[in-house]
Structures are given as C-alpha cells and as structure tokens.
PDB file of C-alpha atoms in Angstrom:
ATOM      1  CA  MET A1009     -38.438  12.146  -4.706  1.00 42.00           C
ATOM      2  CA  ASN A1010     -36.510   8.917  -4.540  1.00 43.00           C
ATOM      3  CA  SER A1011     -33.313  10.491  -5.842  1.00 43.00           C
ATOM      4  CA  ALA A1012     -32.028  10.636  -2.259  1.00 45.00           C
ATOM      5  CA  ALA A1013     -31.707   6.865  -2.139  1.00 44.00           C
ATOM      6  CA  PRO A1014     -29.460   6.628  -5.221  1.00 65.00           C
ATOM      7  CA  ALA A1015     -27.468   9.634  -3.946  1.00 68.00           C
ATOM      8  CA  SER A1016     -26.941   8.061  -0.532  1.00 73.00           C
ATOM      9  CA  GLY A1017     -26.100   4.750  -2.193  1.00 77.00           C
ATOM     10  CA  ARG A1018     -23.531   6.500  -4.352  1.00 80.00           C
ATOM     11  CA  LEU A1019     -21.933   8.116  -1.283  1.00 85.00           C
ATOM     12  CA  VAL A1020     -21.717   4.726   0.444  1.00 89.00           C
ATOM     13  CA  ALA A1021     -20.120   3.313  -2.712  1.00 88.00           C
ATOM     14  CA  TYR A1022     -17.576   6.138  -2.744  1.00 88.00           C
ATOM     15  CA  GLY A1023     -16.747   5.421   0.886  1.00 90.00           C
ATOM     16  CA  CYS A1024     -16.278   1.709   0.189  1.00 90.00           C
ATOM     17  CA  LEU A1025     -13.980   2.398  -2.777  1.00 89.00           C
ATOM     18  CA  ALA A1026     -11.916   4.967  -0.865  1.00 89.00           C
ATOM     19  CA  LEU A1027     -11.519   2.746   2.206  1.00 91.00           C
ATOM     20  CA  SER A1028     -10.639  -0.264   0.050  1.00 89.00           C
ATOM     21  CA  MET A1029      -7.800   1.488  -1.770  1.00 86.00           C
ATOM     22  CA  SER A1030      -6.534   3.113   1.420  1.00 87.00           C
ATOM     23  CA  LEU A1031      -6.293  -0.316   3.036  1.00 88.00           C
ATOM     24  CA  VAL A1032      -4.521  -1.718  -0.036  1.00 82.00           C
ATOM     25  CA  GLY A1033      -1.938   1.056   0.101  1.00 80.00           C
ATOM     26  CA  GLY A1034      -1.465   0.490   3.809  1.00 82.00           C
ATOM     27  CA  TYR A1035      -0.843  -3.234   3.524  1.00 79.00           C
ATOM     28  CA  VAL A1036       1.393  -2.769   0.470  1.00 74.00           C
ATOM     29  CA  ALA A1037       3.689  -0.562   2.542  1.00 75.00           C
ATOM     30  CA  LEU A1038       3.484  -2.803   5.630  1.00 75.00           C
ATOM     31  CA  SER A1039       4.355  -5.849   3.508  1.00 79.00           C
ATOM     32  CA  LYS A1040       8.008  -4.696   3.507  1.00 77.00           C
ATOM     33  CA  PRO A1041       8.719  -6.203   6.966  1.00 85.00           C
ATOM     34  CA  LEU A1042       6.770  -9.318   5.949  1.00 89.00           C
ATOM     35  CA  VAL A1043       8.855  -9.960   2.822  1.00 86.00           C
ATOM     36  CA  ALA A1044      11.920  -9.584   5.032  1.00 87.00           C
ATOM     37  CA  ALA A1045      10.617 -12.424   7.239  1.00 92.00           C
ATOM     38  CA  PHE A1046       9.019 -14.770   4.670  1.00 93.00           C
ATOM     39  CA  PRO A1047       9.850 -15.799   1.089  1.00 91.00           C
ATOM     40  CA  VAL A1048       7.430 -13.966  -1.221  1.00 86.00           C
ATOM     41  CA  LEU A1049       5.678 -17.046  -2.607  1.00 90.00           C
ATOM     42  CA  LEU A1050       5.329 -18.556   0.856  1.00 93.00           C
ATOM     43  CA  LEU A1051       3.925 -15.264   2.125  1.00 92.00           C
ATOM     44  CA  ALA A1052       1.335 -15.236  -0.680  1.00 90.00           C
ATOM     45  CA  TRP A1053       0.268 -18.814   0.110  1.00 93.00           C
ATOM     46  CA  LEU A1054      -0.031 -18.090   3.837  1.00 94.00           C
ATOM     47  CA  ARG A1055      -2.086 -14.972   3.088  1.00 92.00           C
ATOM     48  CA  PHE A1056      -4.598 -16.860   0.947  1.00 92.00           C
ATOM     49  CA  GLY A1057      -4.716 -19.774   3.401  1.00 94.00           C
ATOM     50  CA  ILE A1058      -5.434 -17.591   6.443  1.00 94.00           C
ATOM     51  CA  ALA A1059      -8.192 -15.762   4.565  1.00 92.00           C
ATOM     52  CA  ALA A1060      -9.707 -19.051   3.349  1.00 91.00           C
ATOM     53  CA  LEU A1061     -10.072 -20.182   6.956  1.00 92.00           C
ATOM     54  CA  ALA A1062     -11.872 -16.949   7.811  1.00 90.00           C
ATOM     55  CA  MET A1063     -14.587 -16.976   5.130  1.00 88.00           C
ATOM     56  CA  PRO A1064     -15.736 -20.478   4.074  1.00 87.00           C
ATOM     57  CA  HIS A1065     -19.381 -19.421   4.615  1.00 86.00           C
ATOM     58  CA  TRP A1066     -18.993 -16.767   1.893  1.00 87.00           C
ATOM     59  CA  LEU A1067     -18.634 -19.497  -0.750  1.00 86.00           C
ATOM     60  CA  ARG A1068     -22.326 -20.432  -0.569  1.00 85.00           C
ATOM     61  CA  ARG A1069     -24.532 -19.152  -3.384  1.00 83.00           C
ATOM     62  CA  SER A1070     -27.409 -16.964  -2.258  1.00 80.00           C
ATOM     63  CA  PRO A1071     -30.931 -18.001  -3.336  1.00 80.00           C
ATOM     64  CA  ASP A1072     -31.356 -14.994  -5.642  1.00 79.00           C
ATOM     65  CA  GLU A1073     -28.021 -15.522  -7.415  1.00 81.00           C
ATOM     66  CA  PRO A1074     -28.107 -17.336 -10.782  1.00 83.00           C
ATOM     67  CA  PRO A1075     -25.762 -20.298 -11.402  1.00 85.00           C
ATOM     68  CA  MET A1076     -22.367 -19.364 -12.784  1.00 88.00           C
ATOM     69  CA  THR A1077     -21.908 -19.647 -16.535  1.00 90.00           C
ATOM     70  CA  THR A1078     -18.672 -20.735 -18.193  1.00 91.00           C
ATOM     71  CA  ARG A1079     -17.893 -17.090 -18.968  1.00 91.00           C
ATOM     72  CA  THR A1080     -18.405 -16.106 -15.325  1.00 91.00           C
ATOM     73  CA  ARG A1081     -16.124 -18.915 -14.151  1.00 92.00           C
ATOM     74  CA  TRP A1082     -13.379 -17.689 -16.484  1.00 94.00           C
ATOM     75  CA  LEU A1083     -13.843 -14.125 -15.281  1.00 92.00           C
ATOM     76  CA  VAL A1084     -13.517 -15.288 -11.663  1.00 93.00           C
ATOM     77  CA  PHE A1085     -10.312 -17.153 -12.524  1.00 94.00           C
ATOM     78  CA  LEU A1086      -8.825 -14.164 -14.377  1.00 93.00           C
ATOM     79  CA  GLU A1087      -9.870 -11.822 -11.563  1.00 91.00           C
ATOM     80  CA  SER A1088      -7.955 -14.005  -9.113  1.00 91.00           C
ATOM     81  CA  PHE A1089      -4.955 -14.777 -11.327  1.00 93.00           C
ATOM     82  CA  LEU A1090      -4.352 -11.190 -12.500  1.00 92.00           C
ATOM     83  CA  GLY A1091      -5.787  -9.037  -9.724  1.00 87.00           C
ATOM     84  CA  ASN A1092      -5.075 -11.273  -6.742  1.00 83.00           C
ATOM     85  CA  PHE A1093      -2.286 -13.818  -7.303  1.00 86.00           C
ATOM     86  CA  LEU A1094      -0.110 -12.037  -9.892  1.00 90.00           C
ATOM     87  CA  PHE A1095      -0.696  -8.617  -8.282  1.00 86.00           C
ATOM     88  CA  SER A1096       0.503  -9.965  -4.929  1.00 79.00           C
ATOM     89  CA  ILE A1097       3.614 -11.578  -6.437  1.00 84.00           C
ATOM     90  CA  CYS A1098       4.610  -8.506  -8.463  1.00 89.00           C
ATOM     91  CA  MET A1099       3.867  -6.115  -5.614  1.00 82.00           C
ATOM     92  CA  LEU A1100       5.622  -8.139  -2.905  1.00 78.00           C
ATOM     93  CA  PHE A1101       8.738  -8.687  -5.018  1.00 84.00           C
ATOM     94  CA  GLY A1102       8.591  -5.059  -6.162  1.00 85.00           C
ATOM     95  CA  VAL A1103       8.403  -3.466  -2.703  1.00 78.00           C
ATOM     96  CA  SER A1104      11.250  -5.710  -1.553  1.00 78.00           C
ATOM     97  CA  LEU A1105      13.478  -4.047  -4.184  1.00 81.00           C
ATOM     98  CA  THR A1106      12.280  -0.435  -3.942  1.00 75.00           C
ATOM     99  CA  SER A1107      10.871   1.975  -1.365  1.00 71.00           C
ATOM    100  CA  ALA A1108       7.223   2.424  -0.395  1.00 65.00           C
ATOM    101  CA  VAL A1109       7.351   6.029  -1.640  1.00 65.00           C
ATOM    102  CA  SER A1110       8.790   4.931  -5.013  1.00 68.00           C
ATOM    103  CA  ALA A1111       6.061   2.307  -5.285  1.00 71.00           C
ATOM    104  CA  GLY A1112       3.557   5.080  -4.606  1.00 66.00           C
ATOM    105  CA  VAL A1113       4.944   7.086  -7.528  1.00 65.00           C
ATOM    106  CA  ILE A1114       4.296   4.246  -9.958  1.00 72.00           C
ATOM    107  CA  MET A1115       0.945   3.216  -8.512  1.00 73.00           C
ATOM    108  CA  ALA A1116      -0.367   6.734  -9.052  1.00 68.00           C
ATOM    109  CA  SER A1117      -0.769   5.768 -12.729  1.00 72.00           C
ATOM    110  CA  ILE A1118      -3.569   3.310 -11.888  1.00 76.00           C
ATOM    111  CA  PRO A1119      -6.488   5.773 -12.407  1.00 73.00           C
ATOM    112  CA  ALA A1120      -5.409   6.606 -15.965  1.00 74.00           C
ATOM    113  CA  CYS A1121      -4.836   2.931 -16.784  1.00 80.00           C
ATOM    114  CA  VAL A1122      -8.264   1.952 -15.425  1.00 80.00           C
ATOM    115  CA  ALA A1123      -9.979   4.749 -17.364  1.00 77.00           C
ATOM    116  CA  VAL A1124      -8.374   3.707 -20.646  1.00 80.00           C
ATOM    117  CA  ALA A1125      -9.136   0.021 -20.038  1.00 83.00           C
ATOM    118  CA  SER A1126     -12.782   0.714 -19.117  1.00 82.00           C
ATOM    119  CA  TRP A1127     -13.142   2.774 -22.298  1.00 82.00           C
ATOM    120  CA  LEU A1128     -11.593   0.005 -24.426  1.00 81.00           C
ATOM    121  CA  PHE A1129     -13.271  -3.045 -22.886  1.00 83.00           C
ATOM    122  CA  LEU A1130     -16.424  -1.785 -21.144  1.00 79.00           C
ATOM    123  CA  ARG A1131     -17.235   1.040 -23.594  1.00 79.00           C
ATOM    124  CA  GLU A1132     -17.668   3.455 -20.700  1.00 76.00           C
ATOM    125  CA  ARG A1133     -17.799   7.162 -21.524  1.00 77.00           C
ATOM    126  CA  ILE A1134     -15.161   9.339 -19.856  1.00 74.00           C
ATOM    127  CA  THR A1135     -16.778  12.630 -18.814  1.00 77.00           C
ATOM    128  CA  VAL A1136     -14.954  15.961 -18.610  1.00 81.00           C
ATOM    129  CA  ARG A1137     -14.738  15.811 -14.808  1.00 76.00           C
ATOM    130  CA  ILE A1138     -13.396  12.246 -14.862  1.00 73.00           C
ATOM    131  CA  GLY A1139     -10.907  13.321 -17.506  1.00 79.00           C
ATOM    132  CA  LEU A1140      -9.767  16.210 -15.283  1.00 82.00           C
ATOM    133  CA  ALA A1141      -9.484  13.814 -12.342  1.00 76.00           C
ATOM    134  CA  ILE A1142      -7.275  11.512 -14.408  1.00 76.00           C
ATOM    135  CA  ALA A1143      -5.202  14.528 -15.449  1.00 81.00           C
ATOM    136  CA  CYS A1144      -4.690  15.363 -11.752  1.00 79.00           C
ATOM    137  CA  ALA A1145      -3.450  11.828 -11.167  1.00 70.00           C
ATOM    138  CA  ALA A1146      -1.067  12.146 -14.136  1.00 72.00           C
ATOM    139  CA  LEU A1147       0.167  15.528 -12.856  1.00 78.00           C
ATOM    140  CA  GLY A1148       0.797  13.961  -9.476  1.00 70.00           C
ATOM    141  CA  ILE A1149       2.911  11.258 -11.139  1.00 64.00           C
ATOM    142  CA  GLY A1150       4.920  13.918 -12.942  1.00 67.00           C
ATOM    143  CA  LEU A1151       5.566  15.854  -9.730  1.00 71.00           C
ATOM    144  CA  LEU A1152       6.621  12.687  -7.952  1.00 61.00           C
ATOM    145  CA  ALA A1153       8.871  11.619 -10.816  1.00 58.00           C
ATOM    146  CA  LEU A1154      10.632  15.017 -10.826  1.00 62.00           C
ATOM    147  CA  SER A1155      10.995  15.160  -7.045  1.00 61.00           C
ATOM    148  CA  PRO A1156      14.276  14.137  -5.403  1.00 57.00           C
ATOM    149  CA  ALA A1157      14.606  10.485  -4.491  1.00 48.00           C
ATOM    150  CA  ALA A1158      13.337   9.712  -1.011  1.00 43.00           C
ATOM    151  CA  SER A1159      15.843   8.836   1.600  1.00 41.00           C
ATOM    152  CA  HIS A1160      15.238   5.688   3.559  1.00 41.00           C
ATOM    153  CA  ALA A1161      15.255   4.963   7.228  1.00 40.00           C
ATOM    154  CA  PRO A1162      18.354   3.272   8.567  1.00 39.00           C
ATOM    155  CA  ALA A1163      18.233  -0.444   7.954  1.00 40.00           C
ATOM    156  CA  SER A1164      20.441  -3.444   8.234  1.00 40.00           C
ATOM    157  CA  SER A1165      23.092  -3.929   5.593  1.00 41.00           C
ATOM    158  CA  ALA A1166      21.218  -6.900   4.138  1.00 43.00           C
ATOM    159  CA  ASP A1167      17.994  -4.925   3.863  1.00 44.00           C
ATOM    160  CA  SER A1168      19.801  -1.930   2.390  1.00 45.00           C
ATOM    161  CA  SER A1169      21.505  -3.989  -0.289  1.00 45.00           C
ATOM    162  CA  ALA A1170      18.238  -5.754  -1.133  1.00 45.00           C
ATOM    163  CA  SER A1171      16.331  -2.510  -1.552  1.00 45.00           C
ATOM    164  CA  THR A1172      18.979  -0.650  -3.540  1.00 46.00           C
ATOM    165  CA  SER A1173      20.707  -3.299  -5.642  1.00 54.00           C
ATOM    166  CA  MET A1174      18.064  -3.408  -8.393  1.00 69.00           C
ATOM    167  CA  PRO A1175      15.558  -0.592  -7.863  1.00 70.00           C
ATOM    168  CA  TRP A1176      14.740  -0.576 -11.588  1.00 74.00           C
ATOM    169  CA  LEU A1177      13.540  -4.178 -11.321  1.00 83.00           C
ATOM    170  CA  GLY A1178      11.455  -3.316  -8.275  1.00 82.00           C
ATOM    171  CA  ASN A1179       9.877  -0.383 -10.119  1.00 79.00           C
ATOM    172  CA  LEU A1180       9.192  -2.580 -13.160  1.00 85.00           C
ATOM    173  CA  LEU A1181       7.482  -5.196 -10.986  1.00 88.00           C
ATOM    174  CA  VAL A1182       5.372  -2.509  -9.317  1.00 85.00           C
ATOM    175  CA  PHE A1183       4.289  -1.289 -12.764  1.00 85.00           C
ATOM    176  CA  CYS A1184       3.306  -4.871 -13.653  1.00 91.00           C
ATOM    177  CA  ALA A1185       1.219  -4.782 -10.474  1.00 89.00           C
ATOM    178  CA  VAL A1186      -0.400  -1.580 -11.800  1.00 86.00           C
ATOM    179  CA  LEU A1187      -1.478  -3.458 -14.942  1.00 91.00           C
ATOM    180  CA  CYS A1188      -2.816  -6.304 -12.782  1.00 92.00           C
ATOM    181  CA  GLU A1189      -4.783  -3.822 -10.668  1.00 84.00           C
ATOM    182  CA  THR A1190      -6.216  -2.326 -13.855  1.00 88.00           C
ATOM    183  CA  ALA A1191      -7.455  -5.750 -14.944  1.00 90.00           C
ATOM    184  CA  TYR A1192      -8.831  -6.297 -11.427  1.00 86.00           C
ATOM    185  CA  ALA A1193     -10.964  -3.143 -11.656  1.00 84.00           C
ATOM    186  CA  VAL A1194     -12.293  -3.826 -15.160  1.00 88.00           C
ATOM    187  CA  ILE A1195     -13.029  -7.538 -14.675  1.00 90.00           C
ATOM    188  CA  GLY A1196     -14.507  -6.816 -11.250  1.00 86.00           C
ATOM    189  CA  LYS A1197     -17.024  -4.439 -12.810  1.00 83.00           C
ATOM    190  CA  SER A1198     -18.194  -7.281 -15.079  1.00 85.00           C
ATOM    191  CA  LEU A1199     -18.449  -9.692 -12.153  1.00 88.00           C
ATOM    192  CA  THR A1200     -20.524  -7.409  -9.913  1.00 82.00           C
ATOM    193  CA  GLY A1201     -23.464  -7.829 -12.282  1.00 79.00           C
ATOM    194  CA  ARG A1202     -23.295 -11.612 -11.906  1.00 83.00           C
ATOM    195  CA  LEU A1203     -22.162 -12.413  -8.339  1.00 86.00           C
ATOM    196  CA  GLY A1204     -22.389 -10.852  -4.896  1.00 86.00           C
ATOM    197  CA  PRO A1205     -19.344  -9.102  -3.362  1.00 86.00           C
ATOM    198  CA  LYS A1206     -18.841 -11.711  -0.642  1.00 87.00           C
ATOM    199  CA  ARG A1207     -18.910 -14.631  -3.075  1.00 90.00           C
ATOM    200  CA  ILE A1208     -16.504 -12.869  -5.437  1.00 89.00           C
ATOM    201  CA  ALA A1209     -14.079 -12.265  -2.561  1.00 90.00           C
ATOM    202  CA  SER A1210     -14.198 -15.882  -1.383  1.00 91.00           C
ATOM    203  CA  LEU A1211     -13.918 -17.423  -4.859  1.00 93.00           C
ATOM    204  CA  ILE A1212     -10.949 -15.373  -6.028  1.00 91.00           C
ATOM    205  CA  ASN A1213      -9.183 -15.975  -2.702  1.00 92.00           C
ATOM    206  CA  LEU A1214      -9.709 -19.730  -3.092  1.00 93.00           C
ATOM    207  CA  TRP A1215      -8.230 -19.583  -6.597  1.00 93.00           C
ATOM    208  CA  GLY A1216      -5.265 -17.619  -5.246  1.00 91.00           C
ATOM    209  CA  PHE A1217      -4.715 -20.263  -2.561  1.00 93.00           C
ATOM    210  CA  MET A1218      -4.698 -23.070  -5.141  1.00 94.00           C
ATOM    211  CA  LEU A1219      -2.446 -21.181  -7.577  1.00 92.00           C
ATOM    212  CA  SER A1220       0.148 -20.472  -4.885  1.00 92.00           C
ATOM    213  CA  MET A1221      -0.073 -23.895  -3.215  1.00 94.00           C
ATOM    214  CA  PRO A1222       2.745 -25.709  -5.125  1.00 94.00           C
ATOM    215  CA  PHE A1223       5.240 -22.926  -4.381  1.00 92.00           C
ATOM    216  CA  GLY A1224       3.955 -22.454  -0.833  1.00 93.00           C
ATOM    217  CA  ILE A1225       4.239 -26.115   0.191  1.00 95.00           C
ATOM    218  CA  TRP A1226       7.715 -26.443  -1.319  1.00 96.00           C
ATOM    219  CA  LEU A1227       8.971 -23.367   0.525  1.00 95.00           C
ATOM    220  CA  ALA A1228       7.156 -24.254   3.773  1.00 95.00           C
ATOM    221  CA  LEU A1229       9.033 -27.570   3.988  1.00 95.00           C
ATOM    222  CA  GLN A1230      12.318 -25.649   4.080  1.00 94.00           C
ATOM    223  CA  PHE A1231      11.264 -22.699   6.240  1.00 94.00           C
ATOM    224  CA  ASP A1232      11.952 -22.271   9.961  1.00 94.00           C
ATOM    225  CA  PHE A1233       8.588 -21.047  11.264  1.00 93.00           C
ATOM    226  CA  ALA A1234       9.833 -21.066  14.876  1.00 92.00           C
ATOM    227  CA  ALA A1235      12.185 -18.185  14.062  1.00 92.00           C
ATOM    228  CA  VAL A1236       9.290 -15.842  13.206  1.00 92.00           C
ATOM    229  CA  ARG A1237       8.402 -13.437  16.013  1.00 93.00           C
ATOM    230  CA  PHE A1238       4.878 -13.067  17.406  1.00 93.00           C
ATOM    231  CA  GLY A1239       4.556  -9.499  16.115  1.00 91.00           C
ATOM    232  CA  THR A1240       5.326 -10.681  12.595  1.00 93.00           C
ATOM    233  CA  TRP A1241       2.630 -13.370  12.851  1.00 94.00           C
ATOM    234  CA  ALA A1242       0.115 -10.757  14.040  1.00 93.00           C
ATOM    235  CA  LEU A1243       1.045  -8.498  11.108  1.00 92.00           C
ATOM    236  CA  LEU A1244       0.645 -11.471   8.735  1.00 93.00           C
ATOM    237  CA  VAL A1245      -2.883 -12.206   9.995  1.00 93.00           C
ATOM    238  CA  ALA A1246      -3.882  -8.542   9.657  1.00 91.00           C
ATOM    239  CA  TYR A1247      -2.343  -8.443   6.159  1.00 90.00           C
ATOM    240  CA  ALA A1248      -4.221 -11.590   5.077  1.00 91.00           C
ATOM    241  CA  LEU A1249      -7.580 -10.367   6.354  1.00 90.00           C
ATOM    242  CA  ALA A1250      -7.135  -6.907   4.818  1.00 88.00           C
ATOM    243  CA  ALA A1251      -5.801  -8.101   1.467  1.00 86.00           C
ATOM    244  CA  SER A1252      -8.163 -10.998   0.808  1.00 86.00           C
ATOM    245  CA  ILE A1253     -11.372 -10.088   2.670  1.00 88.00           C
ATOM    246  CA  TRP A1254     -11.899  -6.463   3.644  1.00 90.00           C
ATOM    247  CA  THR A1255     -10.443  -4.700   0.592  1.00 88.00           C
ATOM    248  CA  VAL A1256     -12.035  -7.072  -1.945  1.00 88.00           C
ATOM    249  CA  TRP A1257     -15.481  -6.915  -0.351  1.00 89.00           C
ATOM    250  CA  LEU A1258     -15.329  -3.122  -0.068  1.00 90.00           C
ATOM    251  CA  TRP A1259     -14.161  -2.721  -3.670  1.00 87.00           C
ATOM    252  CA  MET A1260     -16.777  -5.044  -5.154  1.00 87.00           C
ATOM    253  CA  THR A1261     -19.520  -3.414  -3.064  1.00 89.00           C
ATOM    254  CA  GLY A1262     -18.555   0.027  -4.345  1.00 88.00           C
ATOM    255  CA  LEU A1263     -18.216  -1.122  -7.960  1.00 85.00           C
ATOM    256  CA  ARG A1264     -21.859  -2.179  -8.066  1.00 85.00           C
ATOM    257  CA  ASN A1265     -22.979   1.482  -8.099  1.00 84.00           C
ATOM    258  CA  VAL A1266     -20.027   3.274  -9.722  1.00 84.00           C
ATOM    259  CA  PRO A1267     -18.640   3.046 -13.299  1.00 83.00           C
ATOM    260  CA  ALA A1268     -15.196   1.461 -13.536  1.00 79.00           C
ATOM    261  CA  ALA A1269     -13.561   4.630 -14.917  1.00 74.00           C
ATOM    262  CA  GLN A1270     -14.863   6.698 -12.000  1.00 78.00           C
ATOM    263  CA  ALA A1271     -13.970   3.994  -9.484  1.00 81.00           C
ATOM    264  CA  GLY A1272     -10.475   3.892 -10.959  1.00 77.00           C
ATOM    265  CA  VAL A1273      -9.849   7.435  -9.721  1.00 76.00           C
ATOM    266  CA  PHE A1274     -10.105   6.141  -6.150  1.00 82.00           C
ATOM    267  CA  THR A1275      -7.074   3.931  -6.791  1.00 76.00           C
ATOM    268  CA  VAL A1276      -4.976   7.085  -6.409  1.00 74.00           C
ATOM    269  CA  LEU A1277      -5.543   6.622  -2.661  1.00 79.00           C
ATOM    270  CA  LEU A1278      -3.497   3.423  -2.912  1.00 76.00           C
ATOM    271  CA  PRO A1279      -0.150   5.165  -3.553  1.00 73.00           C
ATOM    272  CA  VAL A1280      -1.076   8.013  -1.212  1.00 76.00           C
ATOM    273  CA  SER A1281      -1.706   5.687   1.730  1.00 81.00           C
ATOM    274  CA  ALA A1282       1.313   3.507   0.816  1.00 76.00           C
ATOM    275  CA  ALA A1283       3.622   6.513   0.858  1.00 74.00           C
ATOM    276  CA  LEU A1284       2.103   7.882   4.082  1.00 78.00           C
ATOM    277  CA  VAL A1285       2.571   4.534   5.827  1.00 80.00           C
ATOM    278  CA  GLY A1286       6.126   4.459   4.480  1.00 75.00           C
ATOM    279  CA  VAL A1287       6.755   7.861   6.057  1.00 78.00           C
ATOM    280  CA  LEU A1288       4.822   7.505   9.332  1.00 80.00           C
ATOM    281  CA  VAL A1289       5.544   3.842  10.103  1.00 77.00           C
ATOM    282  CA  LEU A1290       8.632   2.783   8.132  1.00 71.00           C
ATOM    283  CA  GLY A1291      10.546   6.036   8.602  1.00 75.00           C
ATOM    284  CA  GLU A1292      10.938   6.998   4.940  1.00 70.00           C
ATOM    285  CA  SER A1293      11.114  10.688   4.012  1.00 72.00           C
ATOM    286  CA  LEU A1294       8.551  12.743   2.094  1.00 69.00           C
ATOM    287  CA  SER A1295       9.733  15.791   0.158  1.00 72.00           C
ATOM    288  CA  SER A1296       7.718  18.939  -0.524  1.00 76.00           C
ATOM    289  CA  PRO A1297       7.102  18.049  -4.221  1.00 72.00           C
ATOM    290  CA  GLN A1298       5.799  14.645  -3.150  1.00 71.00           C
ATOM    291  CA  LEU A1299       3.432  16.282  -0.672  1.00 76.00           C
ATOM    292  CA  VAL A1300       2.142  18.628  -3.397  1.00 79.00           C
ATOM    293  CA  ALA A1301       1.700  15.627  -5.696  1.00 74.00           C
ATOM    294  CA  PHE A1302      -0.507  13.871  -3.160  1.00 72.00           C
ATOM    295  CA  VAL A1303      -2.625  17.008  -2.684  1.00 79.00           C
ATOM    296  CA  VAL A1304      -3.129  17.181  -6.463  1.00 79.00           C
ATOM    297  CA  ALA A1305      -4.108  13.504  -6.461  1.00 71.00           C
ATOM    298  CA  LEU A1306      -6.714  14.103  -3.768  1.00 72.00           C
ATOM    299  CA  ILE A1307      -8.111  17.016  -5.792  1.00 79.00           C
ATOM    300  CA  GLY A1308      -8.625  14.475  -8.575  1.00 73.00           C
ATOM    301  CA  VAL A1309     -10.647  12.292  -6.224  1.00 67.00           C
ATOM    302  CA  VAL A1310     -12.814  15.287  -5.287  1.00 72.00           C
ATOM    303  CA  LEU A1311     -13.409  16.057  -8.973  1.00 74.00           C
ATOM    304  CA  ALA A1312     -14.430  12.466  -9.649  1.00 65.00           C
ATOM    305  CA  THR A1313     -16.859  12.262  -6.747  1.00 63.00           C
ATOM    306  CA  TRP A1314     -18.378  15.749  -6.719  1.00 65.00           C
ATOM    307  CA  PRO A1315     -22.130  15.351  -7.341  1.00 59.00           C
ATOM    308  CA  GLY A1316     -23.314  16.608 -10.711  1.00 56.00           C
ATOM    309  CA  ARG A1317     -26.231  18.979 -11.225  1.00 52.00           C
ATOM    310  CA  ARG A1318     -29.675  17.416 -11.084  1.00 45.00           C
ATOM    311  CA  THR A1319     -31.755  17.608 -14.238  1.00 40.00           C
TER     312      THR A1319
END
C-alpha cells in the first residue's frame, strides 16, 4: 500500500543526484574562463566566501538533530578537505592544463571508483544491475580513451600554451579530483545519517573557506580586481552558488535514500555535462566515438535507476 511513497521518494532522490552531478560537470567546464581570470587558490577562496555569505542560516542545528560527536566532526572536516577543498584545487588546476572533453574522459571513472570504495568501506553489496552500470561507465571510458584527441576552439597564444604545455599533468590532477570525489560520495553517505543536507553543505563550505583563507588573502593583496570584467564576476557568483550550495544540497538529499554505490553511477553525468558544455559553450569538438561513449554512459544510469520487481 505504502510502497508508492518510498518509490516516489526514490525517484526524487534520483532526480537530485542527477541534477547535482550535471551542475558539477557544467561548472567544471565553465571554470576554464574563471581560472584564466583568477589565480586558482584565490578563485577557490572567493568561491567559498561568496557561498558563506549566502547560507549562514544553514549552520543552525535543527531541534531534531543530535549534537555532533567527535567522529562526526572529523567526517565533516574530511568531507570538506577531500571532497570540497582538494577537489576544487585539483580540478581547477587540472582543467587549466587540459580540455573539458579530456577531463570528461577521466571523470567517467568516478562510478567504478565509488562502487569499489563503498564496497570496501561501507560494506555495500553491488548488485548485478549496478555492476552492469559500472561496466557501461568503464566501456565509455575505453571508447573515449581510444577516440581521437578533441580539437580545441581558437584561443589566445597564452591560453593555448597553458592548455597544451603539460596535458599529462592536467590529466593527473583531474584523476586526483576523481579520487577526491570518490571520498566525497562515501563520506557523504556516512554523514547523511547524522546531519541534515543543508547543515552538511554549510559546514563543509565553511571549512573550505578557512582552509583556503591563507592562500586567498595572500593572493588577493597582489591581485588587480578592477581588471576583472562584470561578466566574469557574474560567472564567479553563479559558480560559487552552484559549487558550494546547490550541488552539495542536492547530492546529500539524494544520498539519504540511495546506496552510495548506486548513487556513484550518477557521477557519470559529471563528465557528460562537462564535455557537452565544452562543446556547446567553449567551442571544443566532439567526435563520433565520444558521442557513442556518452550514450553508453547514459545507458549505465538507466540500468542503475530502473525499478526492480516488487516482491
């Protein structure tokens, strides 16, 4: 009788997870013009600071929420340090040295990494359908890896040299961001049983602001803010709100009703949306093998979310 409520709740959770990762992929790709305008560590500090101004009321503990234990405090710190602060640094430096499509290739490994980590640390069982979904993500990575390198839109000589001088380092940093995102998903699943989504989002953003503050202040004292155009400031505000508020709240809300291994499959939408923004907005090219790879990845999402038979 009441199975409709859990089913509808599960669909809402799926929607939150899908929208969260799509937004992450979008702002990862759109961060390329931001890292061209701001130093990476200053950009991270500004992002956390803008978000902190937007959600101080989320820091309050709700009446039905128990006080945080020492273990919960450490989990909040690790969630921010690995999944928020370090992810931002690795991703921002990485996309400044490689293309959005190349970053999408590497980020497509997130579902498999999350599934393995949830099995190791959360003792979650990986069903056949989830295993097939992970296999689709892995197949998509293989197709992308074997596809010809994407050609980039025309850019200034400085931008071109920055993005092509050390692409291997950019790819390595993006893979480090994949590991940080894996930790973010696994630790977040532990936190959702202890804190509400809004409080988690505000606390880890506050930690990110404090961790990046020494670098941010030092760089801000030397930076010419008057040279930044209005459009860049508007993009920065949208980036800060999406990265620190909307995506975190959506992800934590979805994680409350979905196992981490299954939620990890939705992270395949991160590279898909990053590559699509790279093509549609930044002018990068998308080859036929890359398009097939993204279709395979979306099939994996369908496999992970298709409702099972009722018993």
